[in-house]
XYZ file of C-alpha atoms in Angstrom:
728
model
C -10.462 -31.279 -25.560
C -13.121 -33.935 -24.971
C -14.658 -35.394 -21.835
C -16.317 -38.838 -21.651
C -19.450 -37.765 -19.806
C -22.574 -39.756 -19.175
C -26.196 -38.729 -18.550
C -25.687 -37.736 -14.917
C -21.951 -37.168 -14.964
C -21.878 -33.406 -14.860
C -25.082 -31.911 -13.519
C -27.408 -32.824 -10.730
C -30.439 -31.039 -9.363
C -29.780 -29.380 -6.014
C -33.013 -27.950 -4.747
C -34.309 -25.384 -7.174
C -31.093 -24.965 -9.063
C -28.314 -26.472 -11.104
C -25.183 -27.962 -9.561
C -22.099 -28.670 -11.631
C -19.353 -31.024 -10.519
C -15.778 -29.913 -11.127
C -13.483 -32.829 -10.488
C -9.728 -33.430 -10.857
C -8.478 -33.795 -14.397
C -11.388 -31.833 -15.791
C -14.999 -32.976 -15.787
C -15.289 -36.478 -14.389
C -18.268 -38.785 -14.128
C -20.037 -39.100 -10.796
C -22.948 -41.297 -9.888
C -26.453 -39.967 -9.471
C -27.509 -38.976 -5.948
C -28.613 -41.913 -3.875
C -25.957 -44.227 -5.324
C -23.324 -43.479 -2.679
C -21.365 -40.825 -4.570
C -21.021 -37.152 -3.859
C -20.748 -34.321 -6.336
C -17.713 -32.355 -5.239
C -16.233 -28.908 -5.967
C -19.345 -27.554 -7.594
C -20.910 -24.461 -8.924
C -24.543 -23.738 -8.240
C -26.993 -21.769 -10.368
C -29.711 -20.541 -8.045
C -33.317 -19.823 -9.008
C -32.511 -16.106 -8.857
C -29.665 -16.565 -11.335
C -26.907 -16.176 -8.741
C -23.808 -18.233 -9.514
C -21.951 -19.633 -6.501
C -18.500 -21.097 -7.017
C -16.895 -23.248 -4.352
C -13.150 -22.826 -4.713
C -10.299 -24.902 -3.310
C -7.850 -21.967 -3.358
C -7.157 -20.374 0.028
C -7.471 -16.598 0.007
C -4.467 -14.863 1.577
C -4.653 -11.545 -0.204
C -3.614 -12.739 -3.643
C -7.131 -12.596 -5.097
C -7.340 -16.263 -6.069
C -11.040 -16.516 -5.228
C -11.992 -13.667 -7.495
C -9.719 -14.888 -10.258
C -11.323 -18.308 -10.571
C -14.795 -16.783 -10.212
C -14.048 -14.254 -12.941
C -12.902 -17.033 -15.263
C -16.019 -19.089 -14.627
C -18.394 -16.143 -14.908
C -16.823 -15.260 -18.238
C -17.712 -18.684 -19.682
C -21.214 -18.548 -18.244
C -21.879 -15.069 -19.654
C -23.181 -13.747 -16.349
C -22.792 -10.264 -14.854
C -20.020 -9.982 -12.279
C -22.447 -8.842 -9.589
C -24.313 -12.160 -9.914
C -21.263 -14.238 -8.911
C -20.374 -15.321 -5.380
C -17.451 -17.475 -4.316
C -17.108 -19.602 -1.191
C -14.555 -21.998 0.248
C -14.994 -25.588 -0.861
C -15.225 -28.354 1.730
C -12.098 -30.438 2.269
C -12.775 -33.421 0.017
C -10.087 -35.393 -1.807
C -11.805 -35.195 -5.179
C -11.567 -31.413 -4.979
C -7.793 -31.308 -4.609
C -5.675 -28.878 -6.562
C -4.321 -29.682 -10.014
C -5.831 -33.144 -10.204
C -4.465 -34.405 -6.880
C -6.003 -35.216 -3.497
C -4.367 -32.396 -1.575
C -5.867 -29.009 -0.850
C -3.055 -26.510 -0.957
C -2.453 -22.997 -2.189
C 0.964 -22.031 -3.462
C 3.136 -22.060 -6.519
C 1.115 -19.189 -8.000
C -1.356 -21.862 -9.039
C -4.871 -20.656 -8.201
C -5.609 -19.637 -11.796
C -3.143 -21.576 -13.900
C -3.881 -24.999 -12.386
C -7.641 -24.619 -12.914
C -7.722 -22.724 -16.203
C -8.970 -25.562 -18.397
C -11.106 -27.165 -15.709
C -13.156 -24.050 -15.073
C -13.422 -22.958 -18.696
C -14.741 -26.318 -19.883
C -17.035 -26.680 -16.897
C -18.417 -23.205 -17.499
C -18.879 -23.967 -21.186
C -20.764 -27.168 -20.393
C -23.036 -25.342 -17.965
C -23.703 -22.588 -20.497
C -24.611 -25.071 -23.238
C -26.987 -26.925 -20.917
C -28.657 -23.695 -19.872
C -29.004 -22.483 -23.460
C -30.563 -25.798 -24.477
C -33.077 -25.589 -21.635
C -33.810 -21.963 -22.437
C -34.404 -22.741 -26.096
C -36.961 -25.367 -25.131
C -38.760 -22.949 -22.840
C -38.845 -20.354 -25.634
C -39.977 -22.969 -28.150
C -37.102 -22.385 -30.579
C -33.974 -24.212 -31.672
C -30.701 -23.986 -29.766
C -29.043 -22.404 -32.803
C -31.448 -19.477 -32.521
C -30.384 -18.707 -28.943
C -27.381 -17.315 -27.137
C -26.289 -16.684 -23.552
C -26.329 -13.010 -22.538
C -25.927 -11.549 -19.039
C -27.332 -14.523 -17.166
C -30.183 -15.053 -19.651
C -30.898 -17.176 -22.692
C -31.872 -14.788 -25.472
C -33.585 -15.466 -28.788
C -31.336 -13.917 -31.424
C -34.157 -12.658 -33.654
C -36.902 -11.262 -31.451
C -34.912 -10.621 -28.250
C -37.150 -12.705 -25.971
C -35.285 -13.774 -22.829
C -35.460 -16.310 -20.029
C -33.272 -16.124 -16.925
C -30.796 -18.859 -15.990
C -32.534 -19.362 -12.666
C -35.827 -20.137 -14.395
C -34.337 -22.994 -16.428
C -31.635 -24.288 -14.068
C -33.674 -27.232 -12.833
C -34.677 -28.166 -16.399
C -31.044 -27.928 -17.514
C -29.983 -30.419 -14.857
C -32.121 -33.076 -16.545
C -30.611 -32.696 -20.013
C -27.911 -34.832 -21.604
C -24.406 -33.557 -20.943
C -22.475 -32.105 -23.906
C -19.776 -34.560 -24.910
C -17.434 -31.790 -26.043
C -18.318 -28.421 -24.522
C -16.806 -25.521 -26.449
C -15.335 -22.641 -24.428
C -15.874 -19.136 -25.703
C -13.528 -17.744 -28.306
C -11.255 -15.013 -27.023
C -13.187 -12.467 -29.086
C -16.351 -13.321 -27.129
C -14.852 -12.863 -23.672
C -16.635 -10.238 -21.606
C -15.019 -10.576 -18.161
C -11.594 -12.165 -18.599
C -9.083 -9.387 -19.058
C -11.194 -6.814 -17.208
C -10.044 -5.012 -14.009
C -13.032 -6.145 -11.956
C -13.308 -5.432 -8.241
C -12.245 -8.464 -6.208
C -14.984 -10.275 -4.308
C -13.060 -10.272 -1.012
C -12.399 -6.527 -0.828
C -15.686 -5.346 0.696
C -15.561 -7.664 3.713
C -11.965 -6.681 4.407
C -12.871 -3.004 4.281
C -15.929 -3.287 6.535
C -14.288 -5.751 8.929
C -16.687 -8.632 8.342
C -13.987 -11.002 7.034
C -13.377 -13.802 9.547
C -9.787 -14.796 10.281
C -8.675 -17.429 12.783
C -8.187 -14.764 15.442
C -11.839 -13.718 14.972
C -13.337 -17.151 15.689
C -15.558 -17.235 18.783
C -16.864 -20.473 20.322
C -18.601 -21.344 23.596
C -15.979 -22.145 26.227
C -13.107 -21.023 23.992
C -9.731 -20.742 25.738
C -6.637 -18.916 24.506
C -3.062 -20.136 24.365
C 0.413 -19.175 23.328
C 3.609 -21.163 23.095
C 7.365 -20.944 23.637
C 9.382 -23.420 21.589
C 12.961 -24.349 22.397
C 14.912 -21.295 21.207
C 17.708 -23.468 19.788
C 16.593 -25.541 16.819
C 16.671 -29.224 17.728
C 16.862 -28.631 21.491
C 14.786 -30.511 24.058
C 12.667 -29.495 27.023
C 14.059 -30.862 30.302
C 11.613 -29.400 32.805
C 9.477 -26.401 33.670
C 8.079 -25.175 36.975
C 4.472 -24.107 36.248
C 3.890 -22.186 39.479
C 4.982 -18.696 38.271
C 2.508 -18.883 35.398
C -0.272 -20.316 37.531
C -0.093 -17.244 39.763
C -1.144 -15.026 36.844
C -4.910 -14.327 36.948
C -6.737 -16.135 34.161
C -4.124 -18.837 33.542
C -5.684 -22.321 33.464
C -2.720 -24.616 32.941
C 0.879 -24.985 31.762
C 1.426 -27.716 29.177
C 4.835 -29.191 28.254
C 4.936 -30.357 24.624
C 7.410 -32.955 23.414
C 8.624 -32.922 19.811
C 6.879 -35.119 17.295
C 7.178 -35.868 13.587
C 3.833 -36.094 11.795
C 3.845 -37.814 8.366
C 1.879 -35.854 5.783
C 0.846 -37.996 2.787
C 1.715 -36.250 -0.446
C 4.407 -34.140 1.206
C 8.113 -34.859 0.809
C 8.837 -34.090 4.459
C 6.970 -34.782 7.708
C 5.684 -31.931 9.837
C 8.107 -31.352 12.716
C 6.647 -30.051 15.969
C 9.350 -28.846 18.364
C 9.659 -29.247 22.124
C 7.779 -26.371 23.709
C 5.989 -24.973 26.722
C 2.445 -23.658 26.284
C 0.144 -21.720 28.574
C -3.643 -21.961 28.319
C -5.702 -19.145 29.792
C -9.038 -17.377 29.692
C -7.627 -14.788 27.289
C -4.459 -14.364 25.234
C -2.789 -11.645 27.312
C -3.028 -13.792 30.443
C -1.497 -16.682 28.506
C 1.288 -14.424 27.282
C 2.009 -13.024 30.758
C 2.014 -16.518 32.201
C 4.410 -17.756 29.548
C 6.815 -14.874 30.140
C 6.874 -15.740 33.863
C 8.238 -19.227 33.167
C 11.895 -20.298 33.148
C 11.994 -23.578 31.213
C 15.111 -25.724 31.433
C 16.310 -26.662 27.943
C 18.890 -29.147 26.703
C 20.340 -27.570 23.578
C 21.870 -30.877 22.454
C 25.160 -29.168 21.618
C 23.472 -27.101 18.892
C 23.918 -23.705 20.529
C 27.233 -22.788 18.909
C 25.981 -21.433 15.586
C 25.813 -17.695 14.933
C 25.208 -15.581 11.832
C 28.863 -15.395 10.807
C 29.251 -19.133 11.318
C 26.244 -19.825 9.098
C 27.667 -17.694 6.276
C 31.109 -19.286 6.685
C 29.563 -22.765 6.513
C 27.755 -22.148 3.232
C 30.754 -20.398 1.703
C 32.950 -23.375 2.601
C 30.662 -25.665 0.603
C 31.425 -23.689 -2.540
C 34.654 -25.680 -2.751
C 32.847 -29.046 -2.708
C 32.175 -31.007 -5.890
C 28.490 -31.263 -5.020
C 25.700 -33.305 -6.546
C 24.655 -32.641 -10.129
C 21.243 -31.585 -11.418
C 20.277 -33.650 -14.443
C 17.384 -35.382 -16.137
C 16.931 -39.073 -15.388
C 18.085 -40.122 -18.850
C 21.216 -37.960 -18.799
C 24.655 -39.305 -17.897
C 26.568 -37.299 -15.298
C 29.915 -38.110 -16.871
C 28.763 -36.902 -20.277
C 27.478 -33.616 -18.813
C 30.698 -32.935 -16.909
C 32.890 -33.851 -19.887
C 30.880 -31.655 -22.265
C 31.173 -28.749 -19.857
C 34.894 -29.228 -19.213
C 35.644 -29.461 -22.933
C 33.750 -26.245 -23.659
C 35.456 -24.439 -20.774
C 38.869 -25.514 -22.051
C 38.145 -23.799 -25.367
C 36.983 -20.501 -23.827
C 38.841 -17.298 -24.629
C 38.458 -16.110 -21.034
C 36.839 -17.118 -17.750
C 34.643 -15.115 -15.389
C 34.034 -16.371 -11.845
C 32.118 -14.724 -8.990
C 30.905 -15.760 -5.534
C 27.659 -14.498 -4.006
C 25.594 -15.120 -0.900
C 22.221 -14.151 0.556
C 20.927 -14.425 4.141
C 18.131 -16.423 5.681
C 14.807 -14.594 5.506
C 11.660 -14.774 7.611
C 8.223 -14.456 6.045
C 7.214 -11.668 8.448
C 3.571 -11.831 7.375
C 1.434 -9.316 9.233
C -0.909 -11.880 10.819
C 1.122 -14.099 13.178
C 0.508 -17.840 13.112
C -2.920 -18.587 14.575
C -5.419 -21.430 14.672
C -8.477 -22.581 16.585
C -8.988 -26.261 17.358
C -11.721 -28.191 19.130
C -10.843 -31.769 20.043
C -13.202 -31.919 23.018
C -16.010 -34.425 23.508
C -15.068 -36.565 20.523
C -14.906 -33.639 18.112
C -12.059 -32.907 15.697
C -12.474 -29.470 14.136
C -9.954 -26.796 13.149
C -10.293 -23.221 11.904
C -7.224 -21.671 10.309
C -5.883 -19.779 7.313
C -3.602 -22.611 6.229
C -2.105 -22.895 2.760
C -2.149 -26.697 3.156
C -5.547 -27.715 4.496
C -4.985 -31.418 3.803
C -2.075 -31.338 6.244
C -4.424 -29.909 8.888
C -6.731 -32.862 8.337
C -3.861 -35.316 8.820
C -2.927 -33.582 12.077
C -6.492 -33.946 13.364
C -6.649 -37.587 12.344
C -3.271 -38.338 13.915
C -4.185 -36.811 17.277
C -7.668 -38.324 17.504
C -7.438 -41.597 15.601
C -10.557 -40.609 13.685
C -11.066 -41.332 10.004
C -10.679 -38.486 7.526
C -14.407 -38.173 6.972
C -14.942 -37.652 10.701
C -12.807 -34.519 11.018
C -13.612 -31.004 9.821
C -11.286 -28.276 8.584
C -12.569 -24.736 8.059
C -10.182 -22.913 5.727
C -10.252 -19.191 6.442
C -8.558 -16.234 4.774
C -5.205 -15.213 6.200
C -3.275 -12.002 6.606
C -0.445 -13.005 4.318
C 1.120 -16.388 3.713
C 4.125 -16.218 1.352
C 4.711 -19.953 1.944
C 4.900 -19.870 5.758
C 1.318 -21.053 6.231
C 2.041 -24.124 4.127
C 3.737 -25.559 7.242
C 1.223 -26.210 10.005
C 3.284 -26.457 13.204
C 1.032 -23.843 14.816
C -2.071 -25.887 13.964
C -0.536 -28.978 15.555
C 0.057 -27.079 18.796
C -3.530 -25.789 18.815
C -4.899 -29.299 18.274
C -2.680 -30.829 20.955
C -3.578 -28.136 23.484
C -7.303 -28.489 22.809
C -7.021 -32.206 23.412
C -5.155 -31.588 26.670
C -7.606 -28.929 27.840
C -10.753 -30.779 26.818
C -12.026 -27.517 25.358
C -11.694 -25.461 22.185
C -8.426 -23.514 22.135
C -7.299 -20.519 20.101
C -3.514 -20.457 19.708
C -1.710 -17.292 18.600
C 2.056 -16.999 18.258
C 3.528 -13.792 19.619
C 5.448 -11.743 17.060
C 8.676 -12.810 18.773
C 7.741 -16.478 18.511
C 6.618 -16.021 14.925
C 9.989 -14.608 13.835
C 12.129 -16.855 16.048
C 10.402 -20.086 14.980
C 9.956 -19.535 11.268
C 10.517 -21.867 8.370
C 13.041 -19.650 6.710
C 14.233 -19.064 3.204
C 17.647 -20.701 3.543
C 20.807 -18.639 3.512
C 22.587 -19.633 0.308
C 25.979 -19.102 -1.291
C 26.688 -19.476 -4.992
C 29.722 -19.664 -7.241
C 29.174 -18.907 -10.918
C 31.807 -19.666 -13.523
C 31.488 -18.920 -17.228
C 33.749 -19.441 -20.182
C 33.368 -16.671 -22.773
C 34.252 -16.704 -26.452
C 36.051 -13.944 -28.367
C 32.773 -12.007 -28.615
C 32.131 -12.195 -24.885
C 29.299 -14.728 -25.132
C 29.260 -17.816 -22.892
C 30.409 -21.134 -24.329
C 29.925 -22.940 -20.996
C 28.569 -22.033 -17.584
C 28.692 -23.675 -14.152
C 26.261 -22.804 -11.369
C 27.198 -24.176 -7.942
C 24.885 -23.429 -5.016
C 25.346 -24.061 -1.295
C 22.188 -23.595 0.801
C 22.292 -23.769 4.585
C 19.540 -26.396 4.412
C 17.165 -27.702 1.782
C 17.756 -27.464 -1.952
C 18.476 -24.432 -4.115
C 19.504 -25.013 -7.729
C 20.188 -22.828 -10.751
C 19.534 -25.088 -13.716
C 20.043 -23.592 -17.172
C 18.216 -24.742 -20.287
C 20.615 -25.652 -23.123
C 20.069 -24.494 -26.721
C 17.399 -26.487 -28.516
C 15.166 -26.830 -25.461
C 11.590 -26.572 -26.711
C 9.874 -25.412 -23.534
C 10.268 -22.019 -21.928
C 12.695 -22.089 -19.001
C 10.872 -22.218 -15.681
C 12.229 -21.339 -12.238
C 15.507 -20.579 -13.957
C 17.292 -17.999 -16.111
C 15.470 -16.904 -19.251
C 18.378 -17.827 -21.523
C 19.300 -20.978 -23.429
C 23.051 -21.332 -22.803
C 25.528 -23.957 -24.038
C 27.280 -26.642 -21.957
C 25.546 -25.845 -18.651
C 26.527 -27.615 -15.442
C 24.414 -27.222 -12.276
C 25.702 -28.568 -8.959
C 24.740 -28.122 -5.309
C 26.342 -28.848 -1.932
C 23.975 -28.450 1.025
C 25.585 -27.291 4.275
C 23.111 -29.292 6.374
C 22.747 -26.702 9.132
C 19.967 -27.273 11.728
C 17.892 -24.314 10.576
C 14.320 -25.135 9.499
C 13.562 -24.057 5.958
C 10.389 -23.572 3.991
C 9.007 -22.005 0.825
C 9.442 -18.216 0.658
C 7.661 -16.318 -2.125
C 9.190 -17.800 -5.333
C 11.268 -20.489 -3.582
C 14.777 -20.870 -4.956
C 14.206 -18.221 -7.586
C 14.734 -15.295 -5.205
C 18.235 -16.588 -4.489
C 18.952 -17.865 -7.985
C 17.869 -14.705 -9.781
C 20.081 -12.518 -7.588
C 23.099 -14.714 -8.240
C 22.616 -15.225 -11.946
C 21.350 -11.833 -13.069
C 24.134 -10.062 -11.178
C 26.524 -12.448 -12.912
C 25.037 -11.607 -16.322
C 25.959 -7.979 -15.669
C 29.478 -9.078 -14.767
C 29.734 -11.079 -17.997
C 28.475 -8.027 -19.889
C 31.154 -5.902 -18.246
C 33.815 -8.461 -19.174
C 32.512 -8.364 -22.750
C 32.546 -4.551 -22.746
C 28.821 -4.344 -23.491
C 25.804 -2.529 -22.082
C 23.721 -4.861 -19.833
C 20.657 -4.543 -22.079
C 22.595 -5.106 -25.303
C 24.233 -8.168 -23.773
C 20.913 -9.628 -22.648
C 19.439 -9.049 -26.085
C 22.181 -11.224 -27.526
C 21.619 -13.937 -24.915
C 17.852 -13.888 -25.563
C 18.107 -14.134 -29.345
C 16.639 -17.656 -29.258
C 13.859 -16.771 -26.788
C 11.619 -14.211 -28.538
C 8.955 -14.259 -25.827
C 11.429 -13.345 -23.083
C 13.080 -10.810 -25.373
C 9.705 -9.125 -25.907
C 9.293 -8.791 -22.135
C 12.792 -7.367 -21.794
C 12.100 -4.821 -24.520
C 8.864 -3.761 -22.824
C 10.775 -2.912 -19.636
C 13.525 -1.168 -21.609
C 11.031 0.945 -23.566
C 8.912 1.894 -20.561
C 11.959 3.028 -18.581
C 13.585 4.844 -21.496
C 16.770 2.898 -20.854
C 19.908 4.660 -22.005
C 18.879 8.243 -21.390
C 21.250 10.502 -19.483
C 20.936 10.392 -15.689
C 22.115 12.803 -12.985
C 25.363 12.021 -11.115
C 24.874 9.385 -8.421
C 21.863 7.929 -10.216
C 21.959 4.502 -11.801
C 19.752 1.883 -13.382
C 19.902 -1.874 -13.296
C 17.999 -4.551 -15.165
C 17.164 -8.215 -14.625
C 14.863 -10.849 -16.116
C 13.682 -14.208 -14.777
C 11.292 -17.036 -15.663
C 9.173 -18.705 -12.982
C 5.728 -20.274 -12.638
C 5.352 -20.253 -16.451
C 5.635 -16.458 -16.412
C 8.379 -13.976 -17.299
C 9.250 -10.772 -15.456
C 11.817 -8.135 -16.433
C 12.536 -5.190 -14.177
C 14.446 -1.927 -14.359
C 15.335 -0.270 -11.050
C 16.471 3.340 -10.733
C 18.382 4.422 -7.622
C 19.993 7.587 -6.352
C 22.997 7.115 -4.037
C 24.526 9.922 -1.980
C 26.818 9.534 1.037
C 25.971 5.824 1.321
C 22.253 6.552 1.440
C 20.207 4.754 -1.205
C 16.922 6.061 -2.508
C 15.067 3.665 -4.799
C 13.218 6.085 -7.042
C 11.273 3.891 -9.441
C 10.806 0.299 -10.562
C 9.506 -0.629 -14.007
C 8.272 -4.213 -14.262
C 7.266 -5.823 -17.568
C 5.328 -9.014 -16.958
C 4.003 -11.814 -19.166
C 1.826 -14.537 -17.624
C 0.263 -15.662 -20.885
C -3.387 -14.662 -20.620
C -4.363 -12.131 -17.963
C -7.644 -12.705 -16.141
C -7.700 -9.519 -14.048
C -5.085 -6.871 -14.885
C -5.726 -4.935 -11.690
C -5.052 -8.021 -9.560
C -1.909 -8.821 -11.550
C -0.587 -5.292 -11.070
C -1.365 -5.509 -7.352
C 0.563 -8.765 -7.110
C 3.466 -7.148 -8.925
C 3.505 -4.189 -6.566
C 3.400 -6.448 -3.519
C 6.106 -8.747 -4.878
C 8.408 -5.844 -5.690
C 7.966 -4.208 -2.282
C 8.569 -7.493 -0.457
C 11.704 -8.193 -2.499
C 12.942 -4.636 -2.064
C 12.576 -4.776 1.709
C 14.394 -8.112 1.788
C 17.193 -6.806 -0.429
C 17.865 -3.609 1.472
C 17.518 -4.545 5.109
C 16.053 -7.943 6.059
C 18.247 -10.638 7.605
C 17.645 -13.426 10.125
C 20.280 -13.111 12.866
C 21.566 -16.089 14.862
C 23.237 -15.995 18.251
C 24.213 -19.132 20.204
C 22.062 -21.285 17.938
C 18.913 -19.182 18.394
C 17.306 -16.471 16.286
C 18.058 -13.114 17.886
C 16.105 -10.948 15.390
C 12.814 -11.526 17.183
C 10.813 -8.400 16.392
C 10.674 -5.566 13.899
C 13.223 -3.497 15.809
C 15.814 -6.102 14.739
C 14.205 -7.669 11.677
C 13.893 -4.446 9.706
C 11.102 -3.912 7.194
C 10.997 -0.894 4.906
C 8.476 1.798 5.720
C 5.927 3.325 3.384
C 7.885 6.537 2.851
C 10.896 4.500 1.685
C 9.012 2.757 -1.095
C 9.474 3.674 -4.767
C 7.062 4.454 -7.549
C 6.177 1.199 -9.316
C 4.956 0.802 -12.882
C 3.799 -2.643 -14.010
C 3.658 -3.134 -17.781
C 1.502 -6.097 -18.806
C 2.603 -8.127 -21.830
C 0.229 -10.832 -23.047
C 1.167 -14.011 -24.915
C -2.226 -15.522 -25.804
C -0.732 -18.726 -27.207
C 1.450 -19.398 -24.155
C 0.352 -21.472 -21.158
C -1.350 -19.491 -18.426
C 1.249 -18.562 -15.831
C 1.176 -17.492 -12.207
C 1.222 -13.924 -10.927
C 1.625 -14.048 -7.146
C 5.353 -14.821 -7.103
C 7.120 -14.364 -10.484
C 7.623 -10.616 -10.068
C 9.661 -11.133 -6.872
C 12.944 -12.642 -8.224
C 14.164 -9.921 -10.658
C 14.115 -7.082 -8.131
C 17.197 -7.957 -6.001
C 19.630 -8.282 -8.943
C 18.187 -5.262 -10.753
C 18.708 -3.258 -7.555
C 22.299 -4.431 -7.090
C 23.045 -3.751 -10.756
C 21.582 -0.248 -10.383
C 23.818 0.487 -7.403
C 26.832 -0.591 -9.449
C 25.747 1.740 -12.238
C 25.421 4.599 -9.741
C 28.579 3.980 -7.687
C 30.861 1.504 -9.449
C 30.597 -0.857 -6.430
C 29.796 -4.522 -7.077
C 27.742 -5.814 -4.161
C 27.676 -9.607 -4.253
C 25.703 -10.249 -1.087
C 22.471 -9.154 0.562
C 21.136 -7.251 2.377
C 22.721 -4.082 1.086
C 22.754 -2.679 4.618
C 25.645 -5.088 5.285
C 27.709 -2.921 2.926
C 27.266 0.279 4.893
C 24.318 1.469 2.828
C 21.223 2.883 4.474
C 17.815 3.538 2.983
C 16.850 7.134 2.327
């Protein structure tokens, strides 16, 4: 890889140190200081040799900050204890993956910046080595970078990075910096302690709820309980009688365009209470009796939602295809292959709507007083926060400030900034900084849910039980959920889809169009699609009279990388050994975010009580930066998926969410969790994949397949508690 860099395109002196610009698309030229340009997203080498990386990835527990820092430190050949990482300012040129937007999602913190950071680190290292060689009075070839120093290979003389950083900033930029060979890596692949752990342990980490400002007020909000309803009126007097309450604010719905986003941000009709402290605001809000107009949308309940998506399984639906493909050709090819099948297998499935249920409720601080426009929040989409501030104040983008903070879990919910919009609006109304916190009830009742989805899968099998054609038809309550299958001959690995290359695939979808807000939920689409398809693979295996592993081996014959992951899970779990009565194992595999995960689940079922004993997860994300962080992500993904599979379900009653707290939206408890073993499989030549989400999708189908193995019952819907099963 080469970069067209000029004299001042990469480095610039910043005090007594070296500052390196990391711009979209790799290393891009920037003008020298004083010429109107700014060096963005930079790393700084201080005079003491400390390396500071400013990262555009929001930290929500996934370890993204440490991952990018570990990658950079590896290229710079510096000790891990010399590296610090901080949040980058919100500047367009620092957007993720070469774009303008600052967002964190799609398991992208490492994989989207892999090349950018490696080549930037290599360029910095080469500049520092050149400067060090000059200071030592030797040639560059005689020197190497070692532990934050430039060392003479022969006599061992050393000079620290900090001592030559300013000199390095004045040197010509390498035209083609060379990243370290894998054999020279010292930090990548090591289970280093994450940089954010200490402050979380000692309580010094600052979340939105921790922000303190002079004159700060607190607020909470009650949105119309029925999605799409309107506020008619509210009598503020009951709230105003609560000590500490300052004002009651009606909020009318608004649609805020977000450049770069497919959909605008929808802010619902609501009533908010502003007070001296949050409990007063909460008590004041609970004293109110708003009058709502439900707009005729209060007739939907849980059963009606499921019936609506199941009804769409009979629709023709729209087809998923590449732009150059002809729909008629795809349908004809599929129909012809189905007509020649020896037998047909067809199954219907459905899954419920899910809330994110992150431990930190939605919260934000905004200050739109006295001409200011500042927000503090743990948003996954900081650029959207900036657009909200600009829209409410009329100020230009460079006149507003967004402080991106860590958050207590995101899972996709914090990508949608309705809560930030309320905080900004209320601050403007109050003429003072306002901290808004959703109650737990509001958080669960006003989510942006994973959509309830139904699916019909139809396969034509040949005489050997292998598919000759397959049709996936999905019906989400709202939004889009597809199961697209890669046909034989596809060069790329499947992504966000089954791991197999299967002939004559047809993917269709018919959205039910229900008025239930949807949003990304850890591995969007894949958590539904994997359950449907991998349960169906077991049903095809049963129709073929084959063991589920043997059948998958045959389907994966043309995908050796995925087959290797499957075999790792099979070997680790000792698949095929004798099990006690009532004990069963299930398996599933799925590709997402350029990674592959295969899981084996072992359950014990007695008197309709299910005990999940152990989960084996084999995982391949290409190159692993920090194995400890990857294992942690796997454990978290598996536990989240397990809880969702066994018990979680958004309940609707009269158009409103009735599962408004954890007594109704049931999460698994610690004593109900299984032993988890994550087996890491590396594919050094594969693209770097994500780790925060790909280990979520295989768990639900592997669990359902295990229950079938233990009981002989096929469970084609979630959660399993709907089938009379309880968790032991």
